[in-house]
Structures are given as structure tokens and as C-alpha cells.
Coordinates of C-alpha atoms in Angstrom, one line a residue:
Chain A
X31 CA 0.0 0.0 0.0
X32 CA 1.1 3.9 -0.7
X33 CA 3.4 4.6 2.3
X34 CA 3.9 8.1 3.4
X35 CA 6.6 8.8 5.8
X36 CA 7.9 12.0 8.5
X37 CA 11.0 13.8 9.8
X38 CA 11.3 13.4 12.6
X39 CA 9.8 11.6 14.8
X40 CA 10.1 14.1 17.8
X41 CA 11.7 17.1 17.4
X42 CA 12.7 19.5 21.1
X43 CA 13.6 22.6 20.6
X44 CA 14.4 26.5 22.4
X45 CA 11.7 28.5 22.1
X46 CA 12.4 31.7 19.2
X47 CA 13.5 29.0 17.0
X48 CA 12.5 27.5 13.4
X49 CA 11.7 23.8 13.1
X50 CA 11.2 21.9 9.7
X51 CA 8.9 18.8 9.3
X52 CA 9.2 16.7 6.4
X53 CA 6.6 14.7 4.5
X54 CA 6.9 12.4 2.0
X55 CA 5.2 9.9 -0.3
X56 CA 7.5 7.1 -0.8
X57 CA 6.2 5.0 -3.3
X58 CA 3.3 7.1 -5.1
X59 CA 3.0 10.8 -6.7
X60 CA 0.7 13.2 -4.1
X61 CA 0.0 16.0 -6.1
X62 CA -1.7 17.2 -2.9
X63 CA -0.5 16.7 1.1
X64 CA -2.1 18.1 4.0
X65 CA -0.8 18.9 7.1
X66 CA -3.0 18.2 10.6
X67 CA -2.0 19.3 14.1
X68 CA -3.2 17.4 17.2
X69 CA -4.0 18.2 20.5
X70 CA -4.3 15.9 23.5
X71 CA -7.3 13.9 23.7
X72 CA -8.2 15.4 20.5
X73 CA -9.0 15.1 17.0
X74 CA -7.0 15.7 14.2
X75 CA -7.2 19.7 12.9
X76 CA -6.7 20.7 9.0
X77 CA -4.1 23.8 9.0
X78 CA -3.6 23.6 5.4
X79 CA -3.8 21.7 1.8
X80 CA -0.5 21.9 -0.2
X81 CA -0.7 21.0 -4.2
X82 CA 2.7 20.8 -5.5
X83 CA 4.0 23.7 -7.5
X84 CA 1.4 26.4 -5.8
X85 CA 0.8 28.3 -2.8
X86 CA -0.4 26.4 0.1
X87 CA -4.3 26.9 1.1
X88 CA -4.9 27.5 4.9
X89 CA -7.6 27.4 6.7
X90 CA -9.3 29.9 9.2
X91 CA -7.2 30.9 12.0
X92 CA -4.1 29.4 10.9
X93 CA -1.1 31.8 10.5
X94 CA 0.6 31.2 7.2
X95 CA 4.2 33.4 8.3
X96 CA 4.0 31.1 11.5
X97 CA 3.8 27.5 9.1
X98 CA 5.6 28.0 6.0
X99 CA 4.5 25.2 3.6
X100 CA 6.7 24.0 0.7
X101 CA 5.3 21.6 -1.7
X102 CA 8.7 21.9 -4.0
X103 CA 7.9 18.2 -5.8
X104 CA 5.5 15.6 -6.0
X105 CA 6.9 13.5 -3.1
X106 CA 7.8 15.8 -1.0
X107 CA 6.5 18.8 1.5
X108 CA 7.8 20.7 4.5
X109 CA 6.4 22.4 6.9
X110 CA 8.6 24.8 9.3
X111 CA 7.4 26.2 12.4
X112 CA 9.0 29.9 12.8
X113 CA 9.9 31.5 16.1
X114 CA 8.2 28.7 17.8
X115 CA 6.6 29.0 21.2
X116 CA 5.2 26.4 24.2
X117 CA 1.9 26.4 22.5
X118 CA 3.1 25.4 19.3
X119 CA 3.8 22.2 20.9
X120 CA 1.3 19.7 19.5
X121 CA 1.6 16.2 17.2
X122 CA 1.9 17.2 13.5
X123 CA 0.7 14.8 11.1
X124 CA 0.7 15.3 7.1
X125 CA -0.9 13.1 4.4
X126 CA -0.8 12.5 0.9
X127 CA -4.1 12.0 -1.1
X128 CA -3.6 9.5 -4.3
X129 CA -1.8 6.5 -4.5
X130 CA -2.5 4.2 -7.0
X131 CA -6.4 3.8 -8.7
X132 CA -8.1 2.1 -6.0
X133 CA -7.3 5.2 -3.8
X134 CA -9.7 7.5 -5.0
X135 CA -10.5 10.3 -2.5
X136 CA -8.5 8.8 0.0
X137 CA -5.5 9.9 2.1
X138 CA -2.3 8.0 3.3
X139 CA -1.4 9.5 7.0
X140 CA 1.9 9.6 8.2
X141 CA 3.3 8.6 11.4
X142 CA 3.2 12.2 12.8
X143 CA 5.6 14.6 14.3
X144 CA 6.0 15.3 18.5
X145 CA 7.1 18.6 18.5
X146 CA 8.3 20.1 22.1
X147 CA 8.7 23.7 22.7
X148 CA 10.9 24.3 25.7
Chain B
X170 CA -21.3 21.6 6.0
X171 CA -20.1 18.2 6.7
X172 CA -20.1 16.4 10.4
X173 CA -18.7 13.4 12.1
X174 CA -20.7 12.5 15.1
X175 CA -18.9 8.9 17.2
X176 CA -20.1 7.9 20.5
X177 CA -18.0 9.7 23.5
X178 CA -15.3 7.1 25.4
X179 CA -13.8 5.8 26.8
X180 CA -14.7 2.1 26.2
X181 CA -13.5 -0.4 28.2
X182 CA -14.0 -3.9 27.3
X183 CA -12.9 -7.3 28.6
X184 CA -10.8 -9.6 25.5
X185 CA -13.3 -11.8 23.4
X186 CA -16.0 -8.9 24.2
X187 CA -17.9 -7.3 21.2
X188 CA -17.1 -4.2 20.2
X189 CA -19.3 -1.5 18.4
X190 CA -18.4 1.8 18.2
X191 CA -21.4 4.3 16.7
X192 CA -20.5 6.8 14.2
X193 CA -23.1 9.1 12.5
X194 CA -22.7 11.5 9.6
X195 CA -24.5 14.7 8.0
X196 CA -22.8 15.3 4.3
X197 CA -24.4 17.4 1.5
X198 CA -23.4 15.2 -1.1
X199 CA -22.7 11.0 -1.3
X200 CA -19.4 10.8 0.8
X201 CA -17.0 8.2 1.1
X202 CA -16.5 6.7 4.7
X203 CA -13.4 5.6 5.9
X204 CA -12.2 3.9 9.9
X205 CA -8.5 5.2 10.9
X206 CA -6.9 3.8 14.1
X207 CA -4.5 5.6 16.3
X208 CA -2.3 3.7 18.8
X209 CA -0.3 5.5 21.4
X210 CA 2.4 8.0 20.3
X211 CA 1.6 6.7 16.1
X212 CA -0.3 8.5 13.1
X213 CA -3.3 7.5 12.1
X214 CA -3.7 3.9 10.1
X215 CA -6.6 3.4 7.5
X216 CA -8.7 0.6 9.2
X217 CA -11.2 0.4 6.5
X218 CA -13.2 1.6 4.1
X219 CA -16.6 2.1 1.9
X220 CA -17.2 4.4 -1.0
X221 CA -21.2 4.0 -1.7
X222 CA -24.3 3.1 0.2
X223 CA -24.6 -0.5 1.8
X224 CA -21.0 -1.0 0.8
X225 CA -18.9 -3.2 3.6
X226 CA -15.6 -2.5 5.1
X227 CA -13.5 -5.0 6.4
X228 CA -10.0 -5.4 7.8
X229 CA -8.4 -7.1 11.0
X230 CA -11.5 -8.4 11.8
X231 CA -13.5 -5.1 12.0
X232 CA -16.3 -4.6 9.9
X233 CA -18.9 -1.5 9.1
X234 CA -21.5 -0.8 6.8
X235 CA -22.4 2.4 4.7
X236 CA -25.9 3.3 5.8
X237 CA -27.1 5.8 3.8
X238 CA -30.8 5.3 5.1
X239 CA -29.5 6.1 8.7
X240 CA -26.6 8.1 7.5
X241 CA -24.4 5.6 9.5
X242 CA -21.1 3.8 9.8
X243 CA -20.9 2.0 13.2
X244 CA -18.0 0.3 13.4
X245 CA -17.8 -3.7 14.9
X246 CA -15.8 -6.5 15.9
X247 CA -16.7 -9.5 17.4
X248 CA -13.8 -10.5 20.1
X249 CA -11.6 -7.5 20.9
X250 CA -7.8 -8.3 21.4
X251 CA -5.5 -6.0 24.3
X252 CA -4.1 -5.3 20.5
X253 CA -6.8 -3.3 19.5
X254 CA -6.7 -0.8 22.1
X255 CA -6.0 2.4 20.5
X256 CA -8.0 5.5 19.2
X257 CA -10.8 5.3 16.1
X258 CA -11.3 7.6 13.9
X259 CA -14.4 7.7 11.9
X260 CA -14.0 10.5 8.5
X261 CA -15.5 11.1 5.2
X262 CA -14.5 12.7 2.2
X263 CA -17.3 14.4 0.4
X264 CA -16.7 13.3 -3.6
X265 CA -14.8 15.9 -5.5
X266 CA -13.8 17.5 -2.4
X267 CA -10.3 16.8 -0.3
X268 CA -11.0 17.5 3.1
X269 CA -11.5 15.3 5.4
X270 CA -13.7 15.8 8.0
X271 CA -13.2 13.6 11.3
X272 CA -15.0 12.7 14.9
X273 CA -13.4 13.4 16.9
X274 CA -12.4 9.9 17.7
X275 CA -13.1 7.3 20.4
X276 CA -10.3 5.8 22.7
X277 CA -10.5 1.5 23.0
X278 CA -9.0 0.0 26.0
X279 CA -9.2 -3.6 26.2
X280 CA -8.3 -5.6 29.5
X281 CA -7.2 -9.0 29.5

């Protein structure tokens, strides 16, 4: 099955500093990727939809300077948390919609990011 | 716009018990349903899936059926395992649309 994979796995960092997240689609083509954060006890939260080659789409309330998105290729997208703060810790998980014809409308999760904001 | 609705948790069940786990949906258009599974510290797993009314799911022993008369997808298994504790997801994708739309998940525990 389509496999979509993170970096890292847990990331800790100072506060005031940047943080990358990689996501990628190892053995399909995502034209689209979308990155989720998680709170606690809670469900997953859309921040934004990345097609590759175009700006990322957020949605409402999420600050685009704060998560830059870079969907540079078809297997590949980052996501960087600037100047990050305490409350930006969370579980960051992206996904990759496509993978193969009996995928249709469906999304390949990957194993999800624990970032910790000291 | 589109809404997950799945039974509050925690559920606790003894091993061998049977498991059903109630998920309802409001969609505009004919959505396709999907089960994810979350275990501790892990992203989320496609359990199983159905893409059009009275379509079945089934994976691992879990099983759920497109309703679209009760607008429905209750998850079921019918002797839990300690393996299966972990959280489910229940989502749809509206057709044509990408985003998913999730409940907001129910945690498993299963005690030997």
C-alpha cells in the first residue's frame, strides 16, 4: 500500500527557533498533502492543503508566516514552524491524497511529528 | 457543511467482548467513509473503508457498513484483542472535495 513517511519523529527545541517537518510519499506521486495538528485527547485539525507547485491553502485561523508550507515536488513537502513558542507544541501529522487507482478520495497518513517547545 | 458524530469514550471492554463503536454523519453530497486507528504515540492507520451506500468495510476483523438510510457507519468487531486498544477515527471525504472531515475519535481499551 502507498506509504507516506515523516521527519522526525520528535523534534525539542528552544523557544524563538525554526523547526522543519518533512513529508513524504514514498512509493506514489501526491499532487496534494495536507498537514494536521493534534491536540491531547483530540481530533485531528486541518491547518492547510499543499498541491505541489502552488501556494499552500490554509484554513481559518491558521497563520501562514507562522507554518511555512513547501510543496517543492511531487513527493515531498515541509512544513517549518517559525519562532516557535510552548503552544506550538502539539503532534503534527501530514498526508498524501492518491496512491494508486483504487485510492480514489483517500488519504495516506503519516506517522506524525511530536514537537516540544521548551 | 459536513459532520462526524462517534459515541463519547472511553470504552472499556474485557478480550473476546464485542465491540461496536457508533459513528453518524450529516454530508451534503454521497461521501466516502473511511475507519482510521491511532495507537499511542503513532499516526493515524486506514482501518477500513466504503465508497457507496450499503458497501462493507473489512480489515483485521473489524467490519462497518455504509448506511445511507440512517446516515451511518458504526464500526464492529466480534472478540476484541489488548491489541486493539488504540483510538478510532471515523472520517469522510465528500466526492470531488479533499478534506476530510473527522469525529473526533473514540479511545479502546481492552483488559485481559
Amino acid at each position: 500500500g502507498a506509504v507516506v513517511s515523516q521527519h522526525p519523529s520528535r523534534v525539542i527545541c528552544k523557544s524563538g527557533t525554526s523547526v522543519k517537518i518533512e513529508c513524504r510519499s514514498l512509493d506514489f506521486q501526491a499532487t496534494t498533502m495536507f498537514w494536521y495538528r493534534q491536540f491531547p485527547k483530540q481530533s485531528l485539525m486541518l491547518m492547510a492543503t499543499s498541491n505541489e507547485g502552488s501556494k499552500a491553502t490554509y484554513e481559518q485561523g491558521v497563520e501562514k508566516d507562522k507554518f511555512l508550507i513547501n510543496h517543492a515536488s511531487l513527493t515531498l513537502s515541509t512544513l517549518t514552524v517559525t519562532s516557535a513558542h510552548p503552544e506550538d507544541s502539539s503532534f503534527y501529522i501530514c498526508s498524501a491524497e492518491g496512491g494508486g487507482p483504487n485510492s480514489y478520495n483517500e488519504q495516506f497518513f503519516g506517522p506524525g511529528t511530536r514537537l516540544t517547545v521548551l | 457543511g459536513n459532520s462526524v458524530t462517534q459515541m463519547e469514550g472511553p470504552v472499556t471492554l474485557s478480550e473476546e467482548a464485542f465491540l461496536t463503536i457508533n459513528c453518524t454523519y450529516t454530508a451534503t453530497g454521497y461521501p466516502s467513509l473511511f475507519w482510521y486507528v491511532q495507537y499511542p504515540g503513532e499516526g493515524l492507520q486506514l482501518l477500513l473503508k466504503a465508497t457507496k451506500a450499503d458497501d462493507k468495510g473489512s480489515n483485521k476483523g473489524f467490519e462497518a457498513t455504509y448506511r445511507k438510510e440512517t446516515t451511518s457507519f458504526h464500526l464492529e468487531k466480534g472478540s476484541v484483542q489488548v491489541s486493539d486498544s488504540a483510538v478510532y477515527f471515523c472520517a469522510l471525504i465528500e466526492g470531488g472535495y479533499q478534506k476530510v472531515t473527522f469525529g473526533t475519535g473514540t479511545k479502546l481499551q481492552v483488559i485481559p
